[in-house]
Structure formats: structure tokens, C-alpha cells
């Protein structure tokens, strides 16, 4: 998130630079400095090629309006043109057609540039085609979507409100709203206080769930009552051979029922009824026929056209990005949903909901069966010689991976729920394997004893996660000739499932003397296979991942030279491809963790000690290996340069700084990655680097098999092995001595953005090469430290508790039927978060289900708050080597912990006022309410609470005598959570999809060009990168959101504010829909959007964005996040621009108070804020307070920086001026008191000082000037208006003449 206050530049009314996605402010090397060729109009809004490559063409239609125009791109596909046609309102009805140019049919799968004679004035004719059954089914499904007849869907993968965006309810920016804002801004540039969205905001108030819920939308009336497949479907053979494809039935809003035949030439009304079958056309006058079903419905329903047009008009007002269906990414599922969204009333009847599978996949469902592995591998093997080849290849790869991830996740949910039969039903449950939709599934458990010596099920669970990360890294390398299986991991209902594309030959039984794999360890370290065909491709992976070629010895003592870990396997598939499997140990083990926390079992296979870490697969992070590689490279370059200094012939070329050695290391790594991926680096750059230092002699790689039980038989091998072990130990030393201490230092000093939740903390640790298991050490090192680090300790403890709860919940869910999962979660949450409301919560169990699932494990019902607390403490001690304090449960923040748990296990909870504390006796009126505001006497949230069973629910609804609320509270203590509060449980999916190498290269090239001051080229490359991201990923993708975010900051610094605002809005919407409505990245996007809107003179909209971000901030962290100082300062400056000086002062005071709490009263950060607060107090006419705060700032600067520092001198100057002004005002007020002067035109200083909020009409500085001129009387010769201008300096957003910006005193002296 944002910077610490030391980096805030608001002392003179300036808002700090936008925050980048990595938590750092944009620097001059990351932004453009002029606006040449920087307009967003270089693209068409969707990142398409420049206008010189885009031209409009005319499409001739067979029906009204007979002709439309649409832009096409030279590099675009004809398929793209077809898609744009069917999405336009005038051409919705066309789905089955082909295009012709000059009488010749155009191939749908060629580029527009390949169409002969196509120019900007060409005409393309749309010709309707005859339908096939498949085309007819697709047409019906499409029309149902268009007219809104599809209704709501129940999705097994995506949860309630999946892909939700709150943007339009927070910051409207399109259509009529944008025009209204523009008119308001032009007619009233000086916003009134009534336009202040922060007027009633209270930072200390409890978080409100309303900021996570969409507004209640008015349900539009239906266009048709029903459109479904007829019971007469499918056509019998007699009519099928005559051209009948489908039979449909339509019920219009007028109540008429029509039976419709889908024919090869279109759709017509037939003579059938519900009891009589006659599919032939109806006679006149009720006969009707059309090629499109949409056209036919228009002719049958008189009200259809008006209702349809009204619906289209309503939809046109919505932001398209917020309504488009996500196809290239799994949508984000909110962890809170409104009660109305899951109520029974929202579920509407729709017969065709059950028929959609038939409409989309056909009668045999064969159309959706795909050979996923062949698709993935053949896509990788596509040509990559030209840029266009690479774009098409990566676009298809992204599409294939997205579709595989979606299909695999859906299948994993079915497997976890027991809906798919195993291939080996006689095996134990953990060892069972499944095949569904041509995807292979297995559990992340040690079903066959592979990891017995490594930790059993725990090791197996970790291994599949590390394998997924390894597959992702290898996919990113994109090495020709090397294949990996498509892989995802799904955590659902306490189970971890691995879904993989089926590798050809993996199930093939080989000869008895032939190993099952062709390269690497076959059965652990006992049998090792070698195959020279795998060495070239494996060596490329090893070079890129810093893996050393090393020997291993099998059980017979035979030596084998491997390019990777002995656990990494190579398999020659029956399709002839070389597959790389089991990539869970690409980096060495963390010996610094294994040695103190793991004891190997005895040779007889006894279990390790209970105090051991749960598993032995504690591998190092690849980011840590890269950091050590860069360090060694820097040392090597520095050594070589030092050698040249002693050589007179080369001394002239020597002398780079330490930064140049780091830059050389980064360039070398980028070049190495590019070479590994098969791309060419720039020869001039390479020659330039090698002219300085020859990098060919440098080598750094690690042996991943050290500390894994290998015993070199010879002294020479043992010596080399010892050196390899020493190199690995040096990496772990780097982790403990540099990586962790540097992270703590950077967080304490505010040099990196402070994490807001568990996800951002995990990303930050991983980025620094620190494993999550060290989060306990991080908390220990920050204990008894500064308040800022205390906040880090609290966040780390919260993350450890959430992860420990997840492990405890998984154990309880492991052998529990899905129907009991909600009860299990509700009871565990009550034991953890509701124990202060009810110290002895009883589980809600259904006796009928218990009798039905007699073999299930209901141990969760025996969990108590004390036992759960003990389990969490034990898990935290076991996994993170951290001892929680005795009072940890009372110190935990329940709302934030609830969110972390929900995100980790996939819960979707009903949004309501969850009560975590017991109701005090002094509040009898509250005691009559139940925990969540429900009013039913013996129930919680409207449902009976009975630990013995659910049969007593029959006594509800007034059958028993009414009881008082107090009596019911005694008999049945309230619960914080019930099973009905668990609205849904969604799978948590992790995939191995690679990022686009081409788009990343363009983005990196643009940044390098900017650093080299090639602004025009850099801007073109950045725009090209945006276009590539959109072409490859599609619009709605997390990577596209991040590019929008970066480009918005670039345009903001280019002073192209309209373009920056547009891109920032898109970044917000896509982040909400693909990452999460309350993710830290979404909050960051809202904060920066607020800055951009303010710069564009939309301060009211900017404050609305800031408020929404602060509301989200309170939910995911709390009200006093260390980085919220920056946001509060920005909000205060925005309020100054609205001339709301008193409100601005209050926000500065909040910021100042948090700084005192986080940084201390005598810190330079607090001094800087005291400086800013003094200026705000002067604007609010509190001159005495301004003098006191400025005196504090001067004292801090004088003590910390010395009397000669520029900060100290400026504070001293301000202090003198404010003191003189305060004395003059006091003297003048005393004179008036003595002389009893009563004038109408008296100075407003006294009025402003006695009234805490400035009047609404006091928005013009000229009024103040006139009053001050009448006051006179020995005051400072500057007017209040001049003082205001001096204080605000160049930060005034509504100034007309630019003034020189004043710098923050902290930024000069720190």
C-alpha cells in the first residue's frame, strides 16, 4: 500500500504521487515527462492497433437496418469481426451466417489482411446460412441470454455474486452520470460542503458490511414469461429427415403459448399443443416464420419490442466491463453476500436451466469432451518466429489454460463431493484416482506410502503444492521440446485434489526390467534411470533455475549424473514428447529448518517425534536463490572491475558504482532467461556488457539433493558434496542474516508498502524469498518493538491463527459428508470467534443425517472453545515455532480473522451484524435481540438451536406457548454463527498458467526506454504492451488490471488526466471482478483513482473513492493501518480544495494522531505531520493551535536534524510568521473589546475562530479580502487570503495560474 508519512508531500497542499502495485511510489525513471504521443486515443479503448492499422468497413445485412459500419484491424481475425457483429444491438439476431466479399465466401479462420481486395471503402455481405442441430441449439441459448430468459444459474464452481463489481455504486463515470458530473464541474467549479462524501464518515466507527454489498437493484419485468425446449423434443426420425432440428415452446407476456419448430431454414410456429403433436407450420393468420428466433418472437408478442428496447437502454447505461462474462479467468468470489442474494425467493423457476447442458453440448455430451493434453502441447508447439506468430500462440495458450482450469476445477468439486466413481474402488480413499472429462484426479495425500519417511499425508499435501509451483516456473521458461502436464490444485471441503491433463503412456505397464520413467528417480533414490535424450532440455531448465548438475547414487551404489533433483522425473510419452514430472524439489531443502525441527525415524519406519515439523519438504524459495545469484553476480562483477583497475590498459573502462554491478546482474539474469526461452537478446547490449565484464566465466548453481540422505562413496565425491552443502548453507545464512532483517527494517522505515492482510503479507514474504514457516520468527523479532512493527506482529499472529484454524478444520472435514460441512464450520467458528458470546456452544446436528451417514466422523461436535484454542496453539507452535500469548484470543480482531478464514477455506457468509461479545446487563433492550439481530425467541438467526438434533424445529411458528426473550436467552444461549449463515462453500483454486512472455517483454522494454529518456519510444512500447495484454489474456484478467493500473500512473504523471482516470476506472473494475472486491490491490486501485479524479477536478468523486477504500480498509485490517496516514493526508488536502478547512483540519489531526501512535511523538514523521497540521490549523483560523503545532515541528527538526537543516529553518520561518499573525489578531481583538467597536464589516477571523465549520457561502476568497481591508489596525500586511494562498501554494486544484511547487520539508532533509 501507501508510503509512510515521511514520503507524504502534502505540506503545501500537494497530494503524494500515486502508489505502485508493489507498494512504492513512482519514480522519475518510471514515468513519462512529456505528453507527446501520449493520448489514450492511440488505442480504441480496448488496446487495439493504431488507427493506421484500423479502418471501417460496411456490413450489408439481409434485414433492417440493412447496413452497419464496424472497424476492423488488419492484424485481426475474421472471427473477431464475426464476434463484433453478433455483439451489436442491430445484429443480435444473427448467429448462423457467413461473410462474402465480391461474391466470394470469406474463410472465418484467416486474418483480415488475407482477404483479397479489402479496403476501407469495401462492403462485406452477411449471408444467412442453413441451420444444423448444433447451430440451432447455440442460437436458442444465445437468444435466451439476450432477452434475459436464462434467469439465475446455480454454479458448482463460481459462488454467489461471483465476479461482482461495486464500482458503479461508488464512482459512476459513464453515460449520464459522467455528463452530469461534467456539467456540475463547469457550472460550479468550487464544490460546496454538501458535496463532501466524507461528511459523516467516522474512522473509529465499527466496519460496515454495506461497503461489500451491491445496491439493491430494481428487478426489471420479464420480456417473455418462458422460453424452453419443448417436451416433444427431439424430433422423431420421420421429421428429422425433413429438416426438423428442435422443438421449442414460448410463453409470451400476454399469456399465449406457442409451440415452435426449429427448421434448417429458421423457426416457425407449429400446430402442436401440450397434448397433441403436429410440428408442421400453423395456418394463416397465426402462421409466422423467421430465420432468427428473436425476429419470430418480435412478431408473436406485441409487448416484446418495447420491453426489449427498454432492457437494452438500461443495459447500455451500465459499464460493459462490469457486465461482461469472464472467460479468461476464474471470477473472484466475495466472502460476504447479502441475505437477499441467497434467499429462496431469489430462485426463480426455469425449465431450461436443466436443459442448458443439452443446448450447449448436445444429446450425447460429446461436444465438450476434449483431449486437454494434446491441446496444451500442440498449442505450445505452434510457430513462434514472428511477433504475430507469438501473439497468436500466446493468445491461444492463455485461452486453452483458462478453459482447462475451469473444466478441471469443476470436475474436482464433483470428485470431492463423491459424484465421480474411482478407477480403483478397492483401494483406500486417499489412494483412489479418478478420470472425469479427460482429466486425471488424485488426492493430495500419501495413499501409497511414497512420503512415509518425509511426513506422510502432510508431506504429500505440500509436495503437490510445490509441484504446481514448479510446473508454473517451467511453463514460464517456455523451453522448446519440453512438455509438462496441465495442472491445478483445488482445496475443497477439507480435501486437496490435484487435477492434471492425462500424459499419454503414463498408465502404460512396461516390461518387468524396464523402469516406469525414463529419467530420474523411479522409486525414490533406490532406482535411478538415465536417458541422454532428456539431458539437453533438462539442462536448460537447470540453467534457468540455478540447479547444478550433480551425481546421485542408487541403492546399488551406482553413480548417475542428473540435471535436476532425483525426485524430478522425465517420461517419454507415447506421443513422442518429453514430459517433465514431479517438480516439487527444484530448489534445495532448508537445512537451517530441518536440523533443529526434524528428526528422522528409525530404520524400521517408526513415526518421527511428535514435536517434529509436520513434514520434511521444507524447500527454499526460488526468489531467495535468485537473490543470492544476484549477490554473487555483483560480487563477481566487482572483483573483475577491481582487477581492471590494477591494469593500466583497462583502467579507463573501470569505475562503475555498486549500482552498476547490480544492474549488470539484473541484465545478466534477464539475458539468461531469454536465452533459455529461446529468444534472442539485443546484440549491442550484450556486446556492451561483455566489453565491460566477461560473464561467461561466472557460474552459480545449487545441488537440490544435498541433505537428502545421499552418501558419496569416494573421498573426492564427498569433498564435492560437502562444498555443495556449504553453498546451500550460505543461502540459508543469507535468509536469516539479510532477507528477514532487511524486510523488518524496510517495514519499520516505511520503505515498502505495509501489508494489509494475510494475502498481502504472504506475497511480500514470498517476494523476498521468505517461506511462510518463518512468519513465527518474523513475529518474534518484532515483539517489544516500535508500534509500527507491533502492527506487523499482530498481523503475523492473525495469519498464523487463520492458517492453524484451516488445518484444524481440514482434519474435522476430512471424513465428513458434504451435507454436514456447514454445521461443522459454524460450530468451529462459534468455538473460536463466538466463545465470548457463548462459552459452551452446541453444534447444530441433524439426527437424520447422522443416522444416514453412520460411518462419518463427527468429532467436530466434541470440539469446545478450550480444545480448539489448544489445537490452534499447538498447530502454531508446531508449524511456525511460535508460542501464542495466553491472551491471544481476546487480543484477536474477530472480523478480520473471520475474513482471513473465509478466504482460506472458501466460505461465503451471509452479511449481517455478527455479535462476538456478550451483551451487558446494562443494555436490556439489546438483550432481547439475538446475536445477529433476529427477533425469534428460541432461535438464532431464525433457526432453532438444539445440540441434540434438529427434530425439535417442528415446534416453531407458534405451536408452543410464546416465551419471553430473557427466558429464551437463559434456556438457549445465543450463537454467533449458525449453519444457515454459511451461504456457500466454494473451491480455492491454484493454477499453473504462465504469463505472457511477449507482453512482459514489451512492458519491460517500455520501462527501459523511459529510464533511458526515450519517452516517445517508451510510451509506444507501453501502449503496445497494453494491446498485447488485452489480445492475449482478454480484457477481464488480473494481469490486464495491473497493466491498466501502471499505465494510469504514467498518464497521471504525464498530466493527461482524462486518460489516467479512464484507465484507473478500468483497473478498479477488473481488479474487483478478478482479484476481489476487498483485496489489497483493489483498495490500492481505488486510492489511486481518487487521486486521479481529484487532479481532474472531480474532488467529490475522488472523496467517494477514498471513503470506499477506507471502509474496505477497516474491514480487512482495522482503522489504524500504518500506511493510512498517507490516505488521510490526501483526503485532508482534497477537503482543502473544497474550502472545507475545518473538516480538512480534522483529517490532518487523525493522521497526526496515528503518526504519534506508530512512529512516536519525537519522530521526524510526526514532525512533518505537525508541520502540515499547523498549516491546516491556520486555515481553520486556529492561530494559537497553529503556533503550538509549528513549535512542535521546529523542536523535532531541531533535535533530530540540527539547527542548520533546511527543514528546521523553514519550520522556524513559519513559526515566526504564525506567531506574529497570532499576536496581531489577539491585539486587534483586545482593542475591539476595549473600544466596544461594533461594525458590520468586521474581520471574519473571530467569526471563523468561534465557529468550528466554515460557512457554506464562504467559498470565495474575494469576500475575505474585502473584509480584511476594512479591518486594518496594525495586523500583518498580508491578508488572510494571501496567507491561505501561501499555505496552499501550488496545490490548489482550481488555480488558473501555475505556481512553483513547495517541497515537503521531510523530503529534503530525510
Coordinates of C-alpha atoms in Angstrom, one line a residue, residues 1-9 15-26 746-757 760 763-764 788 1045 1049 1079-1088 1091 1106 1109-1110 1113 1116-1117 1120-1130 1151 1154 1158-1159 1165:
X1 CA 0.0 0.0 0.0
X2 CA 1.0 3.6 0.5
X3 CA 4.2 5.0 1.9
X4 CA 4.9 6.1 5.5
X5 CA 4.2 9.7 6.3
X6 CA 7.8 10.6 5.7
X7 CA 7.0 10.3 2.0
X8 CA 3.8 12.3 2.0
X9 CA 4.1 15.6 0.2
X15 CA -1.0 15.1 -2.8
X16 CA 1.7 12.5 -3.0
X17 CA 2.5 10.5 -6.1
X18 CA 0.3 7.5 -6.8
X19 CA 1.3 4.2 -5.3
X20 CA 2.5 1.5 -7.5
X21 CA 1.4 -2.1 -7.1
X22 CA 4.5 -3.1 -5.2
X23 CA 3.9 -0.5 -2.6
X24 CA 6.4 2.0 -3.8
X25 CA 5.9 5.5 -5.2
X26 CA 6.5 6.1 -8.8
X746 CA 12.1 -1.8 5.4
X747 CA 8.7 -2.2 7.0
X748 CA 9.8 -0.2 10.1
X749 CA 11.2 2.7 8.0
X750 CA 8.2 2.7 5.6
X751 CA 10.4 1.9 2.5
X752 CA 7.9 -0.7 1.3
X753 CA 4.1 -0.8 1.5
X754 CA 2.9 -2.2 4.8
X755 CA 0.8 -5.4 4.3
X756 CA -2.9 -5.1 5.0
X757 CA -4.0 -8.7 5.3
X760 CA -0.5 -9.3 1.0
X763 CA 3.1 -12.1 -1.2
X764 CA 5.6 -9.8 0.5
X788 CA 4.7 0.0 13.5
X1045 CA -3.0 0.4 -13.1
X1049 CA 0.0 6.3 -13.1
X1079 CA -8.4 -7.3 -1.9
X1080 CA -5.5 -5.1 -1.2
X1081 CA -4.9 -4.5 -4.9
X1082 CA -8.5 -3.3 -5.3
X1083 CA -8.1 -0.9 -2.4
X1084 CA -4.9 0.4 -3.9
X1085 CA -6.7 1.0 -7.2
X1086 CA -9.5 2.9 -5.5
X1087 CA -7.0 5.1 -3.7
X1088 CA -5.1 6.0 -6.9
X1091 CA -6.0 10.9 -6.7
X1106 CA -11.3 7.5 -0.8
X1109 CA -11.2 2.5 0.2
X1110 CA -11.2 3.5 3.9
X1113 CA -9.5 -0.9 4.9
X1116 CA -9.7 -6.1 6.1
X1117 CA -7.3 -4.6 8.7
X1120 CA -5.3 2.4 12.2
X1121 CA -3.2 0.8 9.5
X1122 CA 0.3 2.3 9.4
X1123 CA 0.0 3.4 5.8
X1124 CA -3.4 5.0 6.2
X1125 CA -1.6 8.2 7.2
X1126 CA -0.9 8.9 3.5
X1127 CA -4.6 8.4 2.7
X1128 CA -5.8 10.6 5.5
X1129 CA -3.5 13.4 4.4
X1130 CA -4.7 13.1 0.8
X1151 CA -3.3 11.5 10.6
X1154 CA -1.9 7.8 14.1
X1158 CA 3.0 4.4 15.1
X1159 CA 6.2 6.5 14.9
X1165 CA 7.5 11.6 10.5

